[in-house]
PDB file of C-alpha atoms and ligand atoms in Angstrom:
ATOM      1  CA  UNK A   1       0.000   0.000   0.000  1.00 88.00           C
ATOM      2  CA  UNK A   2       1.248   3.473  -0.899  1.00 95.00           C
ATOM      3  CA  UNK A   3       1.662   6.168   1.706  1.00 97.00           C
ATOM      4  CA  UNK A   4       2.097   9.931   1.637  1.00 98.00           C
ATOM      5  CA  UNK A   5       3.590  11.195   4.872  1.00 98.00           C
ATOM      6  CA  UNK A   6       3.921  14.873   5.707  1.00 98.00           C
ATOM      7  CA  UNK A   7       6.300  15.327   8.594  1.00 98.00           C
ATOM      8  CA  UNK A   8       6.653  18.511  10.623  1.00 98.00           C
ATOM      9  CA  UNK A   9       6.324  20.527   7.409  1.00 98.00           C
ATOM     10  CA  UNK A  10       7.307  24.183   7.496  1.00 98.00           C
ATOM     11  CA  UNK A  11       6.762  26.396   4.474  1.00 98.00           C
ATOM     12  CA  UNK A  12       7.436  30.057   3.765  1.00 98.00           C
ATOM     13  CA  UNK A  13       6.369  32.414   1.005  1.00 97.00           C
ATOM     14  CA  UNK A  14       8.787  35.286   0.515  1.00 94.00           C
ATOM     15  CA  UNK A  15      10.151  34.855   4.052  1.00 92.00           C
ATOM     16  CA  UNK A  16       6.753  34.738   5.713  1.00 97.00           C
ATOM     17  CA  UNK A  17       6.140  31.433   7.403  1.00 97.00           C
ATOM     18  CA  UNK A  18       2.758  30.047   6.368  1.00 98.00           C
ATOM     19  CA  UNK A  19       2.932  26.374   7.375  1.00 98.00           C
ATOM     20  CA  UNK A  20       4.249  25.900  10.865  1.00 97.00           C
ATOM     21  CA  UNK A  21       4.893  22.257  11.555  1.00 97.00           C
ATOM     22  CA  UNK A  22       2.197  20.186   9.890  1.00 98.00           C
ATOM     23  CA  UNK A  23       1.856  16.410  10.192  1.00 98.00           C
ATOM     24  CA  UNK A  24      -0.406  14.214   8.106  1.00 98.00           C
ATOM     25  CA  UNK A  25      -0.374  10.614   6.910  1.00 97.00           C
ATOM     26  CA  UNK A  26      -2.460   9.665   3.911  1.00 97.00           C
ATOM     27  CA  UNK A  27      -2.793   6.072   2.736  1.00 96.00           C
ATOM     28  CA  UNK A  28      -4.191   4.767  -0.514  1.00 95.00           C
ATOM     29  CA  UNK A  29      -7.880   4.071  -0.123  1.00 94.00           C
ATOM     30  CA  UNK A  30      -8.390   6.766   2.516  1.00 95.00           C
ATOM     31  CA  UNK A  31     -10.220  10.056   2.111  1.00 96.00           C
ATOM     32  CA  UNK A  32      -9.013  12.874   4.342  1.00 97.00           C
ATOM     33  CA  UNK A  33     -10.709  16.249   4.485  1.00 96.00           C
ATOM     34  CA  UNK A  34      -8.856  19.383   5.490  1.00 97.00           C
ATOM     35  CA  UNK A  35     -11.097  22.239   6.562  1.00 96.00           C
ATOM     36  CA  UNK A  36      -9.988  25.659   7.640  1.00 95.00           C
ATOM     37  CA  UNK A  37     -10.707  29.361   7.440  1.00 93.00           C
ATOM     38  CA  UNK A  38      -9.415  31.381   4.498  1.00 93.00           C
ATOM     39  CA  UNK A  39      -5.764  32.329   4.668  1.00 95.00           C
ATOM     40  CA  UNK A  40      -4.802  29.465   6.923  1.00 96.00           C
ATOM     41  CA  UNK A  41      -2.434  27.809   4.438  1.00 97.00           C
ATOM     42  CA  UNK A  42      -4.559  25.112   2.784  1.00 97.00           C
ATOM     43  CA  UNK A  43      -3.614  26.028  -0.781  1.00 96.00           C
ATOM     44  CA  UNK A  44      -0.018  26.525   0.338  1.00 98.00           C
ATOM     45  CA  UNK A  45      -0.020  22.934   1.580  1.00 98.00           C
ATOM     46  CA  UNK A  46      -1.485  21.677  -1.706  1.00 97.00           C
ATOM     47  CA  UNK A  47       1.004  23.602  -3.864  1.00 97.00           C
ATOM     48  CA  UNK A  48       3.905  22.568  -1.667  1.00 98.00           C
ATOM     49  CA  UNK A  49       3.023  18.888  -2.004  1.00 98.00           C
ATOM     50  CA  UNK A  50       3.105  19.330  -5.796  1.00 97.00           C
ATOM     51  CA  UNK A  51       6.363  21.309  -5.743  1.00 97.00           C
ATOM     52  CA  UNK A  52       5.375  24.813  -6.797  1.00 96.00           C
ATOM     53  CA  UNK A  53       8.631  26.823  -6.813  1.00 95.00           C
ATOM     54  CA  UNK A  54       7.091  29.815  -5.007  1.00 95.00           C
ATOM     55  CA  UNK A  55       6.866  27.882  -1.758  1.00 97.00           C
ATOM     56  CA  UNK A  56      10.049  27.361   0.274  1.00 97.00           C
ATOM     57  CA  UNK A  57      10.148  24.284   2.446  1.00 98.00           C
ATOM     58  CA  UNK A  58      12.188  25.443   5.418  1.00 98.00           C
ATOM     59  CA  UNK A  59      11.767  22.332   7.555  1.00 98.00           C
ATOM     60  CA  UNK A  60      10.270  18.869   7.703  1.00 98.00           C
ATOM     61  CA  UNK A  61       9.677  16.496   4.827  1.00 98.00           C
ATOM     62  CA  UNK A  62       7.118  15.059   2.405  1.00 98.00           C
ATOM     63  CA  UNK A  63       7.612  11.336   1.867  1.00 98.00           C
ATOM     64  CA  UNK A  64       5.973   9.286  -0.851  1.00 98.00           C
ATOM     65  CA  UNK A  65       6.439   5.621  -0.045  1.00 96.00           C
ATOM     66  CA  UNK A  66       9.335   6.489   2.208  1.00 97.00           C
ATOM     67  CA  UNK A  67      11.124   8.647  -0.355  1.00 97.00           C
ATOM     68  CA  UNK A  68      11.325  12.435  -0.052  1.00 98.00           C
ATOM     69  CA  UNK A  69       9.712  14.278  -2.950  1.00 98.00           C
ATOM     70  CA  UNK A  70      11.229  17.657  -2.007  1.00 98.00           C
ATOM     71  CA  UNK A  71      13.962  17.477  -4.641  1.00 97.00           C
ATOM     72  CA  UNK A  72      11.551  16.306  -7.337  1.00 97.00           C
ATOM     73  CA  UNK A  73      10.145  18.690  -9.978  1.00 96.00           C
ATOM     74  CA  UNK A  74       6.335  18.940 -10.218  1.00 95.00           C
ATOM     75  CA  UNK A  75       6.201  16.730 -13.332  1.00 93.00           C
ATOM     76  CA  UNK A  76       8.230  14.051 -11.563  1.00 94.00           C
ATOM     77  CA  UNK A  77       5.855  14.223  -8.607  1.00 96.00           C
ATOM     78  CA  UNK A  78       2.954  13.834 -10.987  1.00 94.00           C
ATOM     79  CA  UNK A  79       4.514  10.777 -12.597  1.00 92.00           C
ATOM     80  CA  UNK A  80       5.203   9.382  -9.138  1.00 94.00           C
ATOM     81  CA  UNK A  81       1.459   9.409  -8.468  1.00 94.00           C
ATOM     82  CA  UNK A  82       0.565  12.810  -7.018  1.00 97.00           C
ATOM     83  CA  UNK A  83      -2.182  14.951  -8.508  1.00 95.00           C
ATOM     84  CA  UNK A  84      -3.544  18.381  -7.634  1.00 95.00           C
ATOM     85  CA  UNK A  85      -6.892  19.737  -8.784  1.00 93.00           C
ATOM     86  CA  UNK A  86      -6.373  23.498  -8.564  1.00 89.00           C
ATOM     87  CA  UNK A  87      -8.561  25.945  -6.682  1.00 86.00           C
ATOM     88  CA  UNK A  88      -8.035  28.408  -9.545  1.00 89.00           C
ATOM     89  CA  UNK A  89      -7.308  26.429 -12.731  1.00 91.00           C
ATOM     90  CA  UNK A  90      -5.354  28.391 -15.348  1.00 91.00           C
ATOM     91  CA  UNK A  91      -6.337  28.464 -18.993  1.00 94.00           C
ATOM     92  CA  UNK A  92      -3.981  27.377 -21.751  1.00 94.00           C
ATOM     93  CA  UNK A  93      -5.111  28.864 -25.059  1.00 93.00           C
ATOM     94  CA  UNK A  94      -4.075  26.720 -28.011  1.00 95.00           C
ATOM     95  CA  UNK A  95      -3.996  23.446 -26.055  1.00 96.00           C
ATOM     96  CA  UNK A  96      -7.158  21.394 -26.148  1.00 97.00           C
ATOM     97  CA  UNK A  97      -8.431  19.488 -23.130  1.00 97.00           C
ATOM     98  CA  UNK A  98      -7.956  16.194 -24.969  1.00 97.00           C
ATOM     99  CA  UNK A  99      -4.407  16.981 -26.070  1.00 96.00           C
ATOM    100  CA  UNK A 100      -3.456  18.177 -22.629  1.00 96.00           C
ATOM    101  CA  UNK A 101      -4.671  14.979 -21.004  1.00 97.00           C
ATOM    102  CA  UNK A 102      -3.197  12.739 -23.715  1.00 97.00           C
ATOM    103  CA  UNK A 103       0.191  14.439 -23.332  1.00 95.00           C
ATOM    104  CA  UNK A 104       0.102  13.879 -19.579  1.00 94.00           C
ATOM    105  CA  UNK A 105      -0.849  10.223 -19.969  1.00 95.00           C
ATOM    106  CA  UNK A 106       1.866   9.600 -22.547  1.00 96.00           C
ATOM    107  CA  UNK A 107       4.443  11.317 -20.396  1.00 93.00           C
ATOM    108  CA  UNK A 108       3.529   8.925 -17.583  1.00 92.00           C
ATOM    109  CA  UNK A 109       3.751   5.942 -19.923  1.00 94.00           C
ATOM    110  CA  UNK A 110       7.114   6.968 -21.383  1.00 94.00           C
ATOM    111  CA  UNK A 111       8.560   7.319 -17.906  1.00 90.00           C
ATOM    112  CA  UNK A 112       7.053   4.113 -16.559  1.00 90.00           C
ATOM    113  CA  UNK A 113       9.394   1.301 -15.588  1.00 87.00           C
ATOM    114  CA  UNK A 114       9.607  -0.368 -18.048  1.00 94.00           C
ATOM    115  CA  UNK A 115       8.550   2.385 -20.496  1.00 95.00           C
ATOM    116  CA  UNK A 116       5.203   1.860 -22.212  1.00 96.00           C
ATOM    117  CA  UNK A 117       4.102   2.801 -25.705  1.00 97.00           C
ATOM    118  CA  UNK A 118       1.922   5.869 -26.182  1.00 97.00           C
ATOM    119  CA  UNK A 119      -1.782   5.235 -25.788  1.00 97.00           C
ATOM    120  CA  UNK A 120      -3.458   4.670 -29.156  1.00 97.00           C
ATOM    121  CA  UNK A 121      -5.742   7.404 -30.431  1.00 95.00           C
ATOM    122  CA  UNK A 122      -8.674   5.018 -30.363  1.00 97.00           C
ATOM    123  CA  UNK A 123      -8.039   3.797 -26.810  1.00 97.00           C
ATOM    124  CA  UNK A 124      -7.557   7.357 -25.654  1.00 98.00           C
ATOM    125  CA  UNK A 125     -10.848   8.519 -27.173  1.00 97.00           C
ATOM    126  CA  UNK A 126     -12.689   5.613 -25.618  1.00 97.00           C
ATOM    127  CA  UNK A 127     -11.153   6.244 -22.216  1.00 97.00           C
ATOM    128  CA  UNK A 128     -11.818   9.996 -22.333  1.00 97.00           C
ATOM    129  CA  UNK A 129     -15.433   9.500 -23.343  1.00 97.00           C
ATOM    130  CA  UNK A 130     -16.051   7.060 -20.506  1.00 95.00           C
ATOM    131  CA  UNK A 131     -14.573   9.527 -17.999  1.00 94.00           C
ATOM    132  CA  UNK A 132     -16.643  12.351 -19.504  1.00 94.00           C
ATOM    133  CA  UNK A 133     -19.755  10.205 -19.114  1.00 92.00           C
ATOM    134  CA  UNK A 134     -18.855   9.746 -15.462  1.00 88.00           C
ATOM    135  CA  UNK A 135     -18.705  13.520 -15.012  1.00 87.00           C
ATOM    136  CA  UNK A 136     -21.719  14.245 -17.224  1.00 87.00           C
ATOM    137  CA  UNK A 137     -19.560  16.343 -19.553  1.00 91.00           C
ATOM    138  CA  UNK A 138     -20.355  17.077 -23.157  1.00 93.00           C
ATOM    139  CA  UNK A 139     -17.824  15.426 -25.510  1.00 96.00           C
ATOM    140  CA  UNK A 140     -17.209  18.777 -27.237  1.00 95.00           C
ATOM    141  CA  UNK A 141     -15.121  19.733 -24.181  1.00 94.00           C
ATOM    142  CA  UNK A 142     -12.324  17.531 -25.453  1.00 96.00           C
ATOM    143  CA  UNK A 143     -11.813  19.838 -28.412  1.00 96.00           C
ATOM    144  CA  UNK A 144     -11.951  23.101 -26.489  1.00 96.00           C
ATOM    145  CA  UNK A 145      -8.881  24.995 -25.331  1.00 96.00           C
ATOM    146  CA  UNK A 146      -8.104  24.187 -21.730  1.00 96.00           C
ATOM    147  CA  UNK A 147     -10.227  26.357 -19.426  1.00 95.00           C
ATOM    148  CA  UNK A 148     -10.465  29.103 -22.069  1.00 95.00           C
ATOM    149  CA  UNK A 149     -13.836  30.765 -21.478  1.00 94.00           C
ATOM    150  CA  UNK A 150     -14.950  27.922 -19.169  1.00 93.00           C
ATOM    151  CA  UNK A 151     -17.370  28.720 -16.364  1.00 89.00           C
ATOM    152  CA  UNK A 152     -16.229  28.043 -12.809  1.00 87.00           C
ATOM    153  CA  UNK A 153     -18.118  24.754 -12.767  1.00 87.00           C
ATOM    154  CA  UNK A 154     -16.711  23.674 -16.125  1.00 90.00           C
ATOM    155  CA  UNK A 155     -13.171  24.366 -14.943  1.00 91.00           C
ATOM    156  CA  UNK A 156     -13.649  22.263 -11.823  1.00 89.00           C
ATOM    157  CA  UNK A 157     -15.204  19.458 -13.806  1.00 91.00           C
ATOM    158  CA  UNK A 158     -12.247  19.559 -16.178  1.00 93.00           C
ATOM    159  CA  UNK A 159      -9.885  19.272 -13.214  1.00 92.00           C
ATOM    160  CA  UNK A 160     -11.712  16.152 -12.074  1.00 92.00           C
ATOM    161  CA  UNK A 161     -11.659  14.832 -15.653  1.00 95.00           C
ATOM    162  CA  UNK A 162      -7.860  15.066 -15.575  1.00 95.00           C
ATOM    163  CA  UNK A 163      -7.886  13.280 -12.251  1.00 94.00           C
ATOM    164  CA  UNK A 164     -10.099  10.536 -13.663  1.00 94.00           C
ATOM    165  CA  UNK A 165      -7.875  10.097 -16.697  1.00 95.00           C
ATOM    166  CA  UNK A 166      -4.556  10.082 -14.840  1.00 94.00           C
ATOM    167  CA  UNK A 167      -5.611   7.770 -11.999  1.00 93.00           C
ATOM    168  CA  UNK A 168      -3.056   9.022  -9.468  1.00 95.00           C
ATOM    169  CA  UNK A 169      -2.256   7.231  -6.222  1.00 95.00           C
ATOM    170  CA  UNK A 170      -2.964  10.445  -4.315  1.00 97.00           C
ATOM    171  CA  UNK A 171      -5.336  13.188  -5.375  1.00 96.00           C
ATOM    172  CA  UNK A 172      -5.463  16.580  -3.719  1.00 96.00           C
ATOM    173  CA  UNK A 173      -8.610  18.571  -4.423  1.00 95.00           C
ATOM    174  CA  UNK A 174      -8.203  22.198  -3.452  1.00 94.00           C
ATOM    175  CA  UNK A 175     -11.651  23.710  -2.868  1.00 92.00           C
ATOM    176  CA  UNK A 176     -13.073  21.892  -5.852  1.00 90.00           C
ATOM    177  CA  UNK A 177     -16.487  22.833  -4.433  1.00 89.00           C
ATOM    178  CA  UNK A 178     -15.925  26.596  -4.359  1.00 85.00           C
ATOM    179  CA  UNK A 179     -18.031  28.430  -6.910  1.00 81.00           C
ATOM    180  CA  UNK A 180     -20.082  25.346  -7.762  1.00 87.00           C
ATOM    181  CA  UNK A 181     -23.820  25.057  -7.419  1.00 86.00           C
ATOM    182  CA  UNK A 182     -25.194  22.044  -5.611  1.00 89.00           C
ATOM    183  CA  UNK A 183     -25.796  19.996  -8.781  1.00 86.00           C
ATOM    184  CA  UNK A 184     -22.227  20.534  -9.943  1.00 86.00           C
ATOM    185  CA  UNK A 185     -20.931  19.603  -6.486  1.00 91.00           C
ATOM    186  CA  UNK A 186     -22.939  16.394  -6.650  1.00 90.00           C
ATOM    187  CA  UNK A 187     -21.644  15.488 -10.118  1.00 85.00           C
ATOM    188  CA  UNK A 188     -18.026  16.295  -9.285  1.00 86.00           C
ATOM    189  CA  UNK A 189     -18.327  14.374  -6.017  1.00 91.00           C
ATOM    190  CA  UNK A 190     -19.844  11.353  -7.710  1.00 88.00           C
ATOM    191  CA  UNK A 191     -16.913  11.459 -10.102  1.00 86.00           C
ATOM    192  CA  UNK A 192     -14.465  11.444  -7.210  1.00 89.00           C
ATOM    193  CA  UNK A 193     -16.435   8.721  -5.433  1.00 90.00           C
ATOM    194  CA  UNK A 194     -16.293   6.549  -8.542  1.00 86.00           C
ATOM    195  CA  UNK A 195     -12.497   6.883  -8.547  1.00 87.00           C
ATOM    196  CA  UNK A 196     -11.782   6.466  -4.880  1.00 85.00           C
ATOM    197  CA  UNK A 197     -11.069   2.968  -3.789  1.00 84.00           C
ATOM    198  CA  UNK A 198      -8.144   0.842  -2.790  1.00 90.00           C
ATOM    199  CA  UNK A 199      -5.902   2.488  -5.397  1.00 91.00           C
ATOM    200  CA  UNK A 200      -6.498   6.142  -4.625  1.00 94.00           C
ATOM    201  CA  UNK A 201      -6.118   8.249  -1.539  1.00 95.00           C
ATOM    202  CA  UNK A 202      -7.687  11.689  -1.548  1.00 96.00           C
ATOM    203  CA  UNK A 203      -7.068  14.908   0.318  1.00 97.00           C
ATOM    204  CA  UNK A 204     -10.190  17.026   0.004  1.00 96.00           C
ATOM    205  CA  UNK A 205      -9.511  20.633   0.954  1.00 96.00           C
ATOM    206  CA  UNK A 206     -12.625  22.633   1.634  1.00 93.00           C
ATOM    207  CA  UNK A 207     -13.953  25.627   3.491  1.00 89.00           C
ATOM    208  CA  UNK A 208     -17.514  24.307   3.666  1.00 88.00           C
ATOM    209  CA  UNK A 209     -18.884  21.029   4.941  1.00 90.00           C
ATOM    210  CA  UNK A 210     -21.377  20.531   2.102  1.00 91.00           C
ATOM    211  CA  UNK A 211     -19.058  18.655  -0.320  1.00 93.00           C
ATOM    212  CA  UNK A 212     -18.488  16.151   2.497  1.00 93.00           C
ATOM    213  CA  UNK A 213     -22.165  15.195   2.262  1.00 92.00           C
ATOM    214  CA  UNK A 214     -21.193  13.603  -1.031  1.00 93.00           C
ATOM    215  CA  UNK A 215     -17.545  12.640  -0.608  1.00 93.00           C
ATOM    216  CA  UNK A 216     -17.547  10.839   2.722  1.00 91.00           C
ATOM    217  CA  UNK A 217     -14.252  11.413   4.508  1.00 94.00           C
ATOM    218  CA  UNK A 218     -12.607   8.782   6.689  1.00 95.00           C
ATOM    219  CA  UNK A 219     -10.815  11.542   8.587  1.00 97.00           C
ATOM    220  CA  UNK A 220     -11.469  15.249   9.037  1.00 97.00           C
ATOM    221  CA  UNK A 221      -8.702  17.666  10.010  1.00 98.00           C
ATOM    222  CA  UNK A 222      -9.050  21.292  10.971  1.00 97.00           C
ATOM    223  CA  UNK A 223      -6.222  23.504   9.798  1.00 97.00           C
ATOM    224  CA  UNK A 224      -5.626  26.813  11.476  1.00 96.00           C
ATOM    225  CA  UNK A 225      -2.694  29.195  11.229  1.00 95.00           C
ATOM    226  CA  UNK A 226      -0.454  26.765   9.383  1.00 97.00           C
ATOM    227  CA  UNK A 227      -1.073  23.713  11.534  1.00 96.00           C
ATOM    228  CA  UNK A 228      -3.537  20.879  11.869  1.00 97.00           C
ATOM    229  CA  UNK A 229      -5.140  21.652  15.212  1.00 97.00           C
ATOM    230  CA  UNK A 230      -7.872  18.994  15.427  1.00 96.00           C
ATOM    231  CA  UNK A 231      -8.398  15.625  13.789  1.00 97.00           C
ATOM    232  CA  UNK A 232     -11.432  13.398  13.997  1.00 97.00           C
ATOM    233  CA  UNK A 233     -14.293  12.033  11.962  1.00 96.00           C
ATOM    234  CA  UNK A 234     -17.266  13.552  10.226  1.00 93.00           C
ATOM    235  CA  UNK A 235     -18.562  15.038  13.477  1.00 94.00           C
ATOM    236  CA  UNK A 236     -15.832  17.696  13.245  1.00 95.00           C
ATOM    237  CA  UNK A 237     -17.101  18.832   9.847  1.00 95.00           C
ATOM    238  CA  UNK A 238     -20.650  18.982  11.165  1.00 93.00           C
ATOM    239  CA  UNK A 239     -19.517  21.005  14.164  1.00 94.00           C
ATOM    240  CA  UNK A 240     -17.897  23.541  11.806  1.00 94.00           C
ATOM    241  CA  UNK A 241     -21.065  23.653   9.749  1.00 92.00           C
ATOM    242  CA  UNK A 242     -23.113  24.380  12.889  1.00 94.00           C
ATOM    243  CA  UNK A 243     -20.784  26.661  14.776  1.00 94.00           C
ATOM    244  CA  UNK A 244     -18.456  28.146  12.155  1.00 93.00           C
ATOM    245  CA  UNK A 245     -14.766  28.722  12.812  1.00 94.00           C
ATOM    246  CA  UNK A 246     -14.954  31.151  15.759  1.00 94.00           C
ATOM    247  CA  UNK A 247     -14.351  28.469  18.365  1.00 95.00           C
ATOM    248  CA  UNK A 248     -11.260  27.322  16.449  1.00 95.00           C
ATOM    249  CA  UNK A 249      -9.875  30.868  16.417  1.00 94.00           C
ATOM    250  CA  UNK A 250     -10.591  31.323  20.129  1.00 93.00           C
ATOM    251  CA  UNK A 251      -8.991  28.032  21.033  1.00 94.00           C
ATOM    252  CA  UNK A 252      -5.889  28.149  18.866  1.00 93.00           C
ATOM    253  CA  UNK A 253      -4.993  31.742  18.064  1.00 88.00           C
ATOM    254  CA  UNK A 254      -1.345  32.395  18.939  1.00 77.00           C
ATOM    255  CA  UNK A 255      -0.711  35.403  21.220  1.00 72.00           C
ATOM    256  CA  UNK A 256       1.735  37.003  18.743  1.00 66.00           C
ATOM    257  CA  UNK A 257      -0.802  36.934  15.906  1.00 52.00           C
ATOM    258  CA  UNK A 258      -3.574  38.669  17.881  1.00 50.00           C
TER     259      UNK A 258
HETATM  260  P1  ADP B 301      -5.989  29.164   2.165  1.00 64.31           P
HETATM  261  O1  ADP B 301      -5.886  28.299   0.956  1.00 64.31           O
HETATM  262  O2  ADP B 301      -6.159  28.395   3.439  1.00 64.31           O
HETATM  263  O3  ADP B 301      -7.053  30.210   2.041  1.00 64.31           O
HETATM  264  P2  ADP B 301      -3.394  30.141   1.354  1.00 64.31           P
HETATM  265  O4  ADP B 301      -2.486  28.971   1.416  1.00 64.31           O
HETATM  266  O5  ADP B 301      -3.884  30.558   0.008  1.00 64.31           O
HETATM  267  O6  ADP B 301      -4.604  29.937   2.359  1.00 64.31           O
HETATM  268  O7  ADP B 301      -2.672  31.409   1.974  1.00 64.31           O
HETATM  269  C1  ADP B 301      -2.056  31.337   3.245  1.00 64.31           C
HETATM  270  C2  ADP B 301      -1.418  32.658   3.571  1.00 64.31           C
HETATM  271  O8  ADP B 301      -0.363  32.920   2.661  1.00 64.31           O
HETATM  272  C3  ADP B 301      -2.360  33.859   3.491  1.00 64.31           C
HETATM  273  O9  ADP B 301      -2.114  34.685   4.612  1.00 64.31           O
HETATM  274  C4  ADP B 301      -1.951  34.545   2.223  1.00 64.31           C
HETATM  275  O10 ADP B 301      -2.158  35.928   2.305  1.00 64.31           O
HETATM  276  C5  ADP B 301      -0.493  34.212   2.120  1.00 64.31           C
HETATM  277  N1  ADP B 301      -0.035  34.168   0.735  1.00 64.31           N
HETATM  278  C6  ADP B 301      -0.524  33.400  -0.245  1.00 64.31           C
HETATM  279  N2  ADP B 301       0.104  33.638  -1.419  1.00 64.31           N
HETATM  280  C7  ADP B 301       1.034  34.584  -1.151  1.00 64.31           C
HETATM  281  C8  ADP B 301       2.009  35.268  -1.920  1.00 64.31           C
HETATM  282  N3  ADP B 301       2.170  35.028  -3.219  1.00 64.31           N
HETATM  283  N4  ADP B 301       2.797  36.165  -1.296  1.00 64.31           N
HETATM  284  C9  ADP B 301       2.640  36.411   0.020  1.00 64.31           C
HETATM  285  N5  ADP B 301       1.745  35.816   0.792  1.00 64.31           N
HETATM  286  C10 ADP B 301       0.937  34.929   0.231  1.00 64.31           C
HETATM  287 MG1   MG B 302      -6.985  28.149  -0.820  1.00 64.31          MG
END
């Protein structure tokens, strides 16, 4: 079984410490939710796991199956089985959704041990259509430029389409629910639910509890001021839904940040 272990992680952006000693163990087959107020470092954690160069790891480690990923470039991390669905997906004019996904799949295959041949055009089309069916997406999306002119919901669905096509060992979903109406949340969640299983672990980052009505987490963590301050089950998410984040702030605010 594969494991992603985050050990005493400390991360800075431009000399400001954002993540302040964060520990988390994610195993294949498990769904973990991270909830926290805005500005608490959730996206920073997601980007750092994927290796965005803006984030400086100043302490701790991120281990994938016992091996540190900190020296690996983002594309290497992706080929090693990590995937991030962005909170704010960027558009790439000139690159179609289908070509983008096919390029990513072929890159994985070429770097596999032993290397595999590129996926055939026919197999790729079949696979992409079946994943689009899963996400109730119109097939014309395959021919559109990535995220160019997409609505918020279409962008998020396209992120989950990439996830479905790449079948990573660990998927991080950064506020995939933000900006989605309830139907889109349901469809995206059903897509994720169809993928989760013994071969995929998921880290679902969210501000609101509602996506967790659809994607049932095994563990819920509350992140505050760069740390995980509480861990438990679904009852934690429900408590946040009922009471908001004020009690978290009162309990965990550091004197120097008041
Ligand atoms: P969350 O996803 O939980 O809302 P983020 O990880 O996006 O939080 O941000 C955490 C903190 O890092 C915030 O205080 C934010 O202002 C700060 N931050 C994010 N990006 C930058 C940046 N490019 N430069 C400086 N500070 C940043
Ligand atoms: Mg964020």
